[in-house]
Coordinates of C-alpha atoms in Angstrom, one line a residue:
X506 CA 13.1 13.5 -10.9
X507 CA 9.5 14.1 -9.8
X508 CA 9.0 17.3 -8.1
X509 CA 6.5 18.0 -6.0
X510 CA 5.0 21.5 -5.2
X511 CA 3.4 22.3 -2.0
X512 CA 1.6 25.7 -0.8
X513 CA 0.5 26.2 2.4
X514 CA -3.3 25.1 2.1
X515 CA -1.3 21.5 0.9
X516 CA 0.6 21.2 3.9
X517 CA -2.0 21.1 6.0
X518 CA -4.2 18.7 3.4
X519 CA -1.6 16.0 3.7
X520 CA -2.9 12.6 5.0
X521 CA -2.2 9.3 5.2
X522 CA -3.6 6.5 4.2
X523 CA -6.1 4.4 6.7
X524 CA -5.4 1.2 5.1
X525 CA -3.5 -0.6 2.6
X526 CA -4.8 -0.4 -0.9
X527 CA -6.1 -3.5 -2.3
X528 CA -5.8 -2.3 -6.1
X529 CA -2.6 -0.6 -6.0
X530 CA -0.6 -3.5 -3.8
X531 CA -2.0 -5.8 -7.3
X532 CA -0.6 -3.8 -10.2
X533 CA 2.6 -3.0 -8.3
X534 CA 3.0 -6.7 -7.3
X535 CA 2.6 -7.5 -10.9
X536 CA 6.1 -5.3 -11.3
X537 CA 7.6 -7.6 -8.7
X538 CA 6.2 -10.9 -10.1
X539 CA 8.0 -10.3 -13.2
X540 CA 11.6 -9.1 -12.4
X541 CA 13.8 -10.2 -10.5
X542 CA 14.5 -7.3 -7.9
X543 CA 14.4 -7.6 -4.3
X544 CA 15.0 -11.6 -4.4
X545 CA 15.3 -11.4 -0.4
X546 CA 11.9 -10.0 0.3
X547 CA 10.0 -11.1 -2.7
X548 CA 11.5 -14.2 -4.1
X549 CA 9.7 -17.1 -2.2
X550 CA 6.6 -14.9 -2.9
X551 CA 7.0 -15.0 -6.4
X552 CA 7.6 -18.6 -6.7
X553 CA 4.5 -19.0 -4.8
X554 CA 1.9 -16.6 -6.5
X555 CA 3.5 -18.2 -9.8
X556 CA 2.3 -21.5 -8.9
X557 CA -1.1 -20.2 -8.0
X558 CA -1.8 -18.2 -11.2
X559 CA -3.6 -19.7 -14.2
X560 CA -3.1 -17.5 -17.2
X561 CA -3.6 -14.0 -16.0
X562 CA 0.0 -12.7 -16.1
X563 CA -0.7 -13.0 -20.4
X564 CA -3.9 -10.9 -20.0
X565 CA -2.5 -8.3 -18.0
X566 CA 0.7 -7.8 -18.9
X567 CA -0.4 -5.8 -22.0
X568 CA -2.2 -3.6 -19.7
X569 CA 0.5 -2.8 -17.5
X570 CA 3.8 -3.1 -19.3
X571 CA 6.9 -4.3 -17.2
X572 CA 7.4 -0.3 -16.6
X573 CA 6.5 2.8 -17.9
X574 CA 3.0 3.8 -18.1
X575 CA 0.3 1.7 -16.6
X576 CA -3.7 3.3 -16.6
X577 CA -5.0 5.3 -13.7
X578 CA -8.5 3.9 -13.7
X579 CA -6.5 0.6 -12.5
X580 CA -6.3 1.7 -8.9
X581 CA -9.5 3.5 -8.0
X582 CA -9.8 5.5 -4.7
X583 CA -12.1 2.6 -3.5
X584 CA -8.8 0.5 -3.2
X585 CA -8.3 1.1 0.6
X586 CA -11.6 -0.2 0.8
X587 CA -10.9 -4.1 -0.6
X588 CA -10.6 -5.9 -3.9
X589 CA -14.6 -5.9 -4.2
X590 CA -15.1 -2.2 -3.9
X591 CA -12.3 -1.4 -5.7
X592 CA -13.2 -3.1 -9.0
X593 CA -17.1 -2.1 -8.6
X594 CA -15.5 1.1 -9.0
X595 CA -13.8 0.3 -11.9
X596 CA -16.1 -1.2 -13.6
X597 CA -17.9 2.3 -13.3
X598 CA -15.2 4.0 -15.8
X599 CA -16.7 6.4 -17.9
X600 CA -16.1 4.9 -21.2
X601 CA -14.5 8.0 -22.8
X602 CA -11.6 7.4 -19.9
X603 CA -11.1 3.9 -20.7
X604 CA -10.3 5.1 -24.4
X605 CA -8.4 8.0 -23.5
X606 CA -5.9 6.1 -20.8
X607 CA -5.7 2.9 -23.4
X608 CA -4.6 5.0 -26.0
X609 CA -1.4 6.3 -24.0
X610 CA -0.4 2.9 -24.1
X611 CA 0.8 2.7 -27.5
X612 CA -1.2 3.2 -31.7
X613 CA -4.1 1.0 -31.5
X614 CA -2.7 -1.5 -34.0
X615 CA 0.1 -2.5 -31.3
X616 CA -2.5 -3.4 -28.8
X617 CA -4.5 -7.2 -28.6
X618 CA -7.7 -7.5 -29.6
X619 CA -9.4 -7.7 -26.2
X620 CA -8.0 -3.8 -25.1
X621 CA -9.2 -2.5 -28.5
X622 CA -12.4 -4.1 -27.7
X623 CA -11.9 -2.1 -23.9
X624 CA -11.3 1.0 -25.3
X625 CA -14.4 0.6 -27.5
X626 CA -16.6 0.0 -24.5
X627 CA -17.1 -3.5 -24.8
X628 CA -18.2 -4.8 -21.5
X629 CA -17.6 -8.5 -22.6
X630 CA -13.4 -7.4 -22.8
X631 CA -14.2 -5.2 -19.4
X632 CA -15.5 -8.5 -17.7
X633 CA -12.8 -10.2 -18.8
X634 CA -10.6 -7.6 -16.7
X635 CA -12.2 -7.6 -13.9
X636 CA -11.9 -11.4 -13.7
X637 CA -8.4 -11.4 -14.2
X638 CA -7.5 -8.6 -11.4
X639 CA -10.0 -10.6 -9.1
X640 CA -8.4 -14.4 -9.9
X641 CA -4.8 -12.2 -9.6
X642 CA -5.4 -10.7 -6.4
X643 CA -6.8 -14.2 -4.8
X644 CA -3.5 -15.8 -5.7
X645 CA -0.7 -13.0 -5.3
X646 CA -2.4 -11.2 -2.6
X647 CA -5.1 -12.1 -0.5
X648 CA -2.9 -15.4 1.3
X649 CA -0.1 -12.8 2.0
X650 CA -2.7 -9.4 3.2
X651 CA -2.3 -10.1 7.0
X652 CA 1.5 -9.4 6.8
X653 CA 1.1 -6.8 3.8
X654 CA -1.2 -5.2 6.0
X655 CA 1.1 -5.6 9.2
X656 CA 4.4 -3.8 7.3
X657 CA 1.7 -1.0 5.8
X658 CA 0.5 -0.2 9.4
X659 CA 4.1 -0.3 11.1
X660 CA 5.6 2.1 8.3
X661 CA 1.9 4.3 9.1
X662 CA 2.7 4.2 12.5
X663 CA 6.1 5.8 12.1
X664 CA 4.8 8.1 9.9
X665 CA 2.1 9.5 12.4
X666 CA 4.4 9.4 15.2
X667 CA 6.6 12.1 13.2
X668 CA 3.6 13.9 12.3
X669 CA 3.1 14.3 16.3
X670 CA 6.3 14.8 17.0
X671 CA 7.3 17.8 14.3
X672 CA 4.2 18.5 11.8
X673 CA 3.9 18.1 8.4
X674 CA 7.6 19.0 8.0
X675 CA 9.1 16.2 9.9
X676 CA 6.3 13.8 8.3
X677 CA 7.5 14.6 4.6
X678 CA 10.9 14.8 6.1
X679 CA 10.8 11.1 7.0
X680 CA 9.8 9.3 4.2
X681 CA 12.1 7.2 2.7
X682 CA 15.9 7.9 1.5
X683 CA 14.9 8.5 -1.9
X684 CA 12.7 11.0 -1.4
X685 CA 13.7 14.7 -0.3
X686 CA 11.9 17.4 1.8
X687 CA 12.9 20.9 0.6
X688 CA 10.3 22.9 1.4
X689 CA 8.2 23.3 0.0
X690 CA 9.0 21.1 -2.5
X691 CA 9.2 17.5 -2.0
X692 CA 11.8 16.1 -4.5
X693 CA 12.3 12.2 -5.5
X694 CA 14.4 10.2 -7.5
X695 CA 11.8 9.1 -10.2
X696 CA 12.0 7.7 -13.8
X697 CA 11.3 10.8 -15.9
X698 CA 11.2 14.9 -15.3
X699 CA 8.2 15.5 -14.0
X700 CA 6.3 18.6 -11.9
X701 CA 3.1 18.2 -9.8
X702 CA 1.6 21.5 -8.5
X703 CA -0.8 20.3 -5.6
X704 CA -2.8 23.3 -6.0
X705 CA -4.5 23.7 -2.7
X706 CA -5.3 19.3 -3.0
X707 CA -3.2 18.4 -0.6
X708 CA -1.8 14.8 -1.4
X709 CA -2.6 11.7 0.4
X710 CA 0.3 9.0 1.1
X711 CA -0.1 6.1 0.6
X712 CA 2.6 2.9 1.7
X713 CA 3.1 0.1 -0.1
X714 CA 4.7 -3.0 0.3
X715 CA 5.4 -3.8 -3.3
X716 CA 6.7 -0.6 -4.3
X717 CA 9.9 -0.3 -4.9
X718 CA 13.0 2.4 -4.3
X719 CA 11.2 5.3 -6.0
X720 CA 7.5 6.3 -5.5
X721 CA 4.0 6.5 -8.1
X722 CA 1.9 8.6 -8.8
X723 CA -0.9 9.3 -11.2
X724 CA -0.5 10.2 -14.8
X725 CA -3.3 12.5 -14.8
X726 CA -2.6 15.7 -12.9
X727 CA -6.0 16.1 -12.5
X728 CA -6.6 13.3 -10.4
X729 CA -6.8 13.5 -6.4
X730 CA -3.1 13.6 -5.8
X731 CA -1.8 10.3 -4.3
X732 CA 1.9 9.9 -3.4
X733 CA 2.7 5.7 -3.3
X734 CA 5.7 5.2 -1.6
X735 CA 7.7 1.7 -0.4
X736 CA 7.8 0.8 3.1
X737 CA 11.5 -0.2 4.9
X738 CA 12.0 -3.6 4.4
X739 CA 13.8 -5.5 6.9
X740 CA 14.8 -9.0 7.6
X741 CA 10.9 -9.6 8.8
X742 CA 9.8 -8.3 5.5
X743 CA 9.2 -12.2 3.5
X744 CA 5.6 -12.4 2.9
X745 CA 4.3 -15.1 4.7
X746 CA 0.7 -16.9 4.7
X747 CA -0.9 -16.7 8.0
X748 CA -1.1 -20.0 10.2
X749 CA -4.6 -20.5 11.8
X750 CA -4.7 -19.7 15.6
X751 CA -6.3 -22.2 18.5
X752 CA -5.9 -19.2 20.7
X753 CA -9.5 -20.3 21.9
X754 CA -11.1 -17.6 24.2
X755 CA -9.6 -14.2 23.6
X756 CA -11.7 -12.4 26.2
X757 CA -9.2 -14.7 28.3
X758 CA -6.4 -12.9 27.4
X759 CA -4.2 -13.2 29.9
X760 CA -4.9 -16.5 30.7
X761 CA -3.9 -16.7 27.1
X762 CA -0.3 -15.1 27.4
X763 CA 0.4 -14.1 31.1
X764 CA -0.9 -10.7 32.5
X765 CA 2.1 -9.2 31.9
X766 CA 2.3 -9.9 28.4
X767 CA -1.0 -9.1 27.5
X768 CA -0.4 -5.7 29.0
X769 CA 2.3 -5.2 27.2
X770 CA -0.2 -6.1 23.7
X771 CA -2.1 -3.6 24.9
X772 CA 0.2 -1.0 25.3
X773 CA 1.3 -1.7 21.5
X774 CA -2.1 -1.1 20.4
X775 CA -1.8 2.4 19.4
X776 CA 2.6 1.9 19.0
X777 CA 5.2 2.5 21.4
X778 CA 8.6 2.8 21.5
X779 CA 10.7 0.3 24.0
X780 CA 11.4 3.3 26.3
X781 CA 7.2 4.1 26.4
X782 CA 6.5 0.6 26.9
X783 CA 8.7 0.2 29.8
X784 CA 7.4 3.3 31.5
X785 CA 3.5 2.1 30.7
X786 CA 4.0 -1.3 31.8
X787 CA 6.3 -0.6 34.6
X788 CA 9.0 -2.9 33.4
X789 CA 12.7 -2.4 32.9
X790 CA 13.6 -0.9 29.1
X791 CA 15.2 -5.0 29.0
X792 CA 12.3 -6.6 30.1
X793 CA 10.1 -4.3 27.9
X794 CA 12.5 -5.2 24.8
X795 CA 11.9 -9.1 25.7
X796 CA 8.1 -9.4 25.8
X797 CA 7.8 -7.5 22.4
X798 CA 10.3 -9.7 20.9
X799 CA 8.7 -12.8 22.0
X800 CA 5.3 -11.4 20.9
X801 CA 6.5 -10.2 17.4
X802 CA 8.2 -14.0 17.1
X803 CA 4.7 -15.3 17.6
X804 CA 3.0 -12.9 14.8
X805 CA 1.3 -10.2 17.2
X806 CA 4.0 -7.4 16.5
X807 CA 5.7 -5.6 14.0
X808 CA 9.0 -4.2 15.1
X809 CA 10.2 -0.7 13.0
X810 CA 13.6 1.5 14.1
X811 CA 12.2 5.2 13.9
X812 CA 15.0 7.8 13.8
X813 CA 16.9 6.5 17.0
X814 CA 14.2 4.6 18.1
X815 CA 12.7 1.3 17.8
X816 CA 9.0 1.2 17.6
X817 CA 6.4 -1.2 18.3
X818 CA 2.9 -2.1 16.4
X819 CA 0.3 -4.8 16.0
X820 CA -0.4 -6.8 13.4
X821 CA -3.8 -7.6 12.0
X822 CA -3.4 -11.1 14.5
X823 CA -2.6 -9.1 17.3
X824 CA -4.9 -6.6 16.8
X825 CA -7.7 -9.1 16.8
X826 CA -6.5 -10.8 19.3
X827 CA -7.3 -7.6 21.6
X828 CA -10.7 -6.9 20.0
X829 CA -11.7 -10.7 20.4
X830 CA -11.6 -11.6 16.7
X831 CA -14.1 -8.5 15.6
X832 CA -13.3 -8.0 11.7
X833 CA -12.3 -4.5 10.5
X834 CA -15.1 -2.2 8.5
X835 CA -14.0 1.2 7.3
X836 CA -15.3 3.8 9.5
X837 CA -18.0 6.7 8.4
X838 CA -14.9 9.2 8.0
X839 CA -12.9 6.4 5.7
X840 CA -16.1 6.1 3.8
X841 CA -16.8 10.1 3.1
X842 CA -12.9 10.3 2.5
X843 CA -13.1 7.9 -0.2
X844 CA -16.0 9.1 -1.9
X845 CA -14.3 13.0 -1.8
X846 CA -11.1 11.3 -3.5
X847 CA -13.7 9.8 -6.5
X848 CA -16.1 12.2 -6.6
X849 CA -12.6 14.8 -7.0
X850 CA -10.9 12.3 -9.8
X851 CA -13.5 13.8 -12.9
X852 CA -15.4 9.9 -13.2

């Protein structure tokens, strides 16, 4: 069981994750690649990504092991950034970390020759990880990211609705069933005994879709504390690669798909339940129900049941869609946040 000890200065340093994490959706993918859990949600992915890869599963897999331990400089801070940030940053290690976190992997005569070259500071065997994390995540991820992304920001959405409706309590109250709130502890299944005193940190959550039933965290205490967790998975769940849009003008939207219906995007935008989408748009609760349904069949909505409620986001199509196809770039305060969780990990 992991056990998770809050004081008050914690409770009100818990955050939530602005976007997925590039890094940490890889390695934990990696998990999923090579067992044969979840066959629902992750078996056409697998055989997929599989047919895409070119020898990198034999160069990671000594690095992180089908479970147990895996290193903490894997999934830098810079991960809800992107894949490039994220491995500029880890190609920043301090070398003393890279020997300390290889050498919990096992004696060194039980690891290849390439991670004892790693742990000596080699930057030939560093390249070579760094081009297998980047050629990894082009196959396994980046064709799925619109709809790892969509899932990420539905389960974020539920999460900051229950932050507005009940505080910190009914956030940490909600995550998933394998996780407990008993303040102020949070308690979760987990693979070995383990205590983490916060400390006056806080802890940041962070969703993912390829976790699994219980949640991560870091090895080192002394890292910025970051709580992974899975998101509900539900018959939408199958990662799927995006189809390209002939939507044409967006600015026309609804031209595009009926005033109505583009109201009703709107109103998503920020997620509603049925109930505040009817009242918004000035619908009936059925009608409400139908447009969102015929919107999430075509991509532009993520459906999630909150509690007793069923609520409503965009996806990453939907959501440029509205803003006429304008790409997402982290904002100043995602930026500074980042830089506090490095600058706080002792690299």
């Amino acid at each position: 069981m992991l056990r998770i000890h809050f004081t008050g200065l914690d409770l009100a340093r818990v955050r939530i994750a602005a976007r997925p994490d590039a890094l940490w959706e890889s390695v934990l993918s990696f998990h999923r690649l090579r067992d044969k859990q979840g066959p629902t949600v992750y078996g056409p992915w697998r055989c997929e990504a599989r047919s895409r890869l070119n020898g990198e599963t034999r160069l990671l897999s000594s690095l992180v092991p089908s479970r147990g331990y895996f290193p903490d400089f894997l999934t830098p801070p810079e991960g809800v950034l992107g894949v490039e940030p994220a491995i500029e940053a880890l190609r920043e290690t301090p070398a003393p970390r890279l020997q300390h976190e290889l050498s919990l992997l096992g004696t060194a005569r039980t690891r290849p020759g390439w991670l004892r070259e790693l742990a000596d500071g080699d930057s030939g065997a560093l390249g070579r990880l760094i081009g297998a994390l980047r050629s990894y995540h082009r196959a396994a991820i980046a064709p799925y990211w619109p709809h790892i992304r969509a899932r990420i920001e539905a389960d974020r959405a539920a999460r900051g609705r229950a932050l507005l409706d009940g505080g910190t309590d009914r956030l940490l109250a909600s995550l998933p069933g394998t996780m407990r709130w008993r303040s102020p502890v949070l308690e979760s299944d987990y693979p070995v005994d383990r205590d983490l005193y916060l400390g006056g940190r806080g802890l940041l959550l962070l969703p993912s879709f390829f976790c699994r039933r219980t949640p991560v965290t870091f090895h080192d205490r002394d890292l910025t504390p970051v709580l992974v967790y899975p998101v509900e998975h539900t018959e939408e769940s199958v990662p799927t690669k995006p189809v390209r849009s002939c939507a044409g003008d967006v600015g026309s939207l609804g031209k595009l798909v009926g005033h109505t219906r583009s109201a009703v995007l709107r109103t998503i935008g920020h997620g509603c339940t049925t109930g505040e989408l009817a009242r918004r748009v000035g619908v009936s609760a059925a009608s409400a129900s139908q447009h969102a349904s015929v919107l999430r069949e075509a991509g532009l909505v993520v459906t999630l049941r909150h509690g007793g409620a069923v609520l409503h986001t965009l996806t990453p199509l939907g959501a440029a869609l509205l803003r006429g196809g304008a790409a997402v770039v982290p904002s100043p305060s995602e930026l500074a946040e980042v830089s506090a969780a490095a600058s706080g990990a002792g690299s």
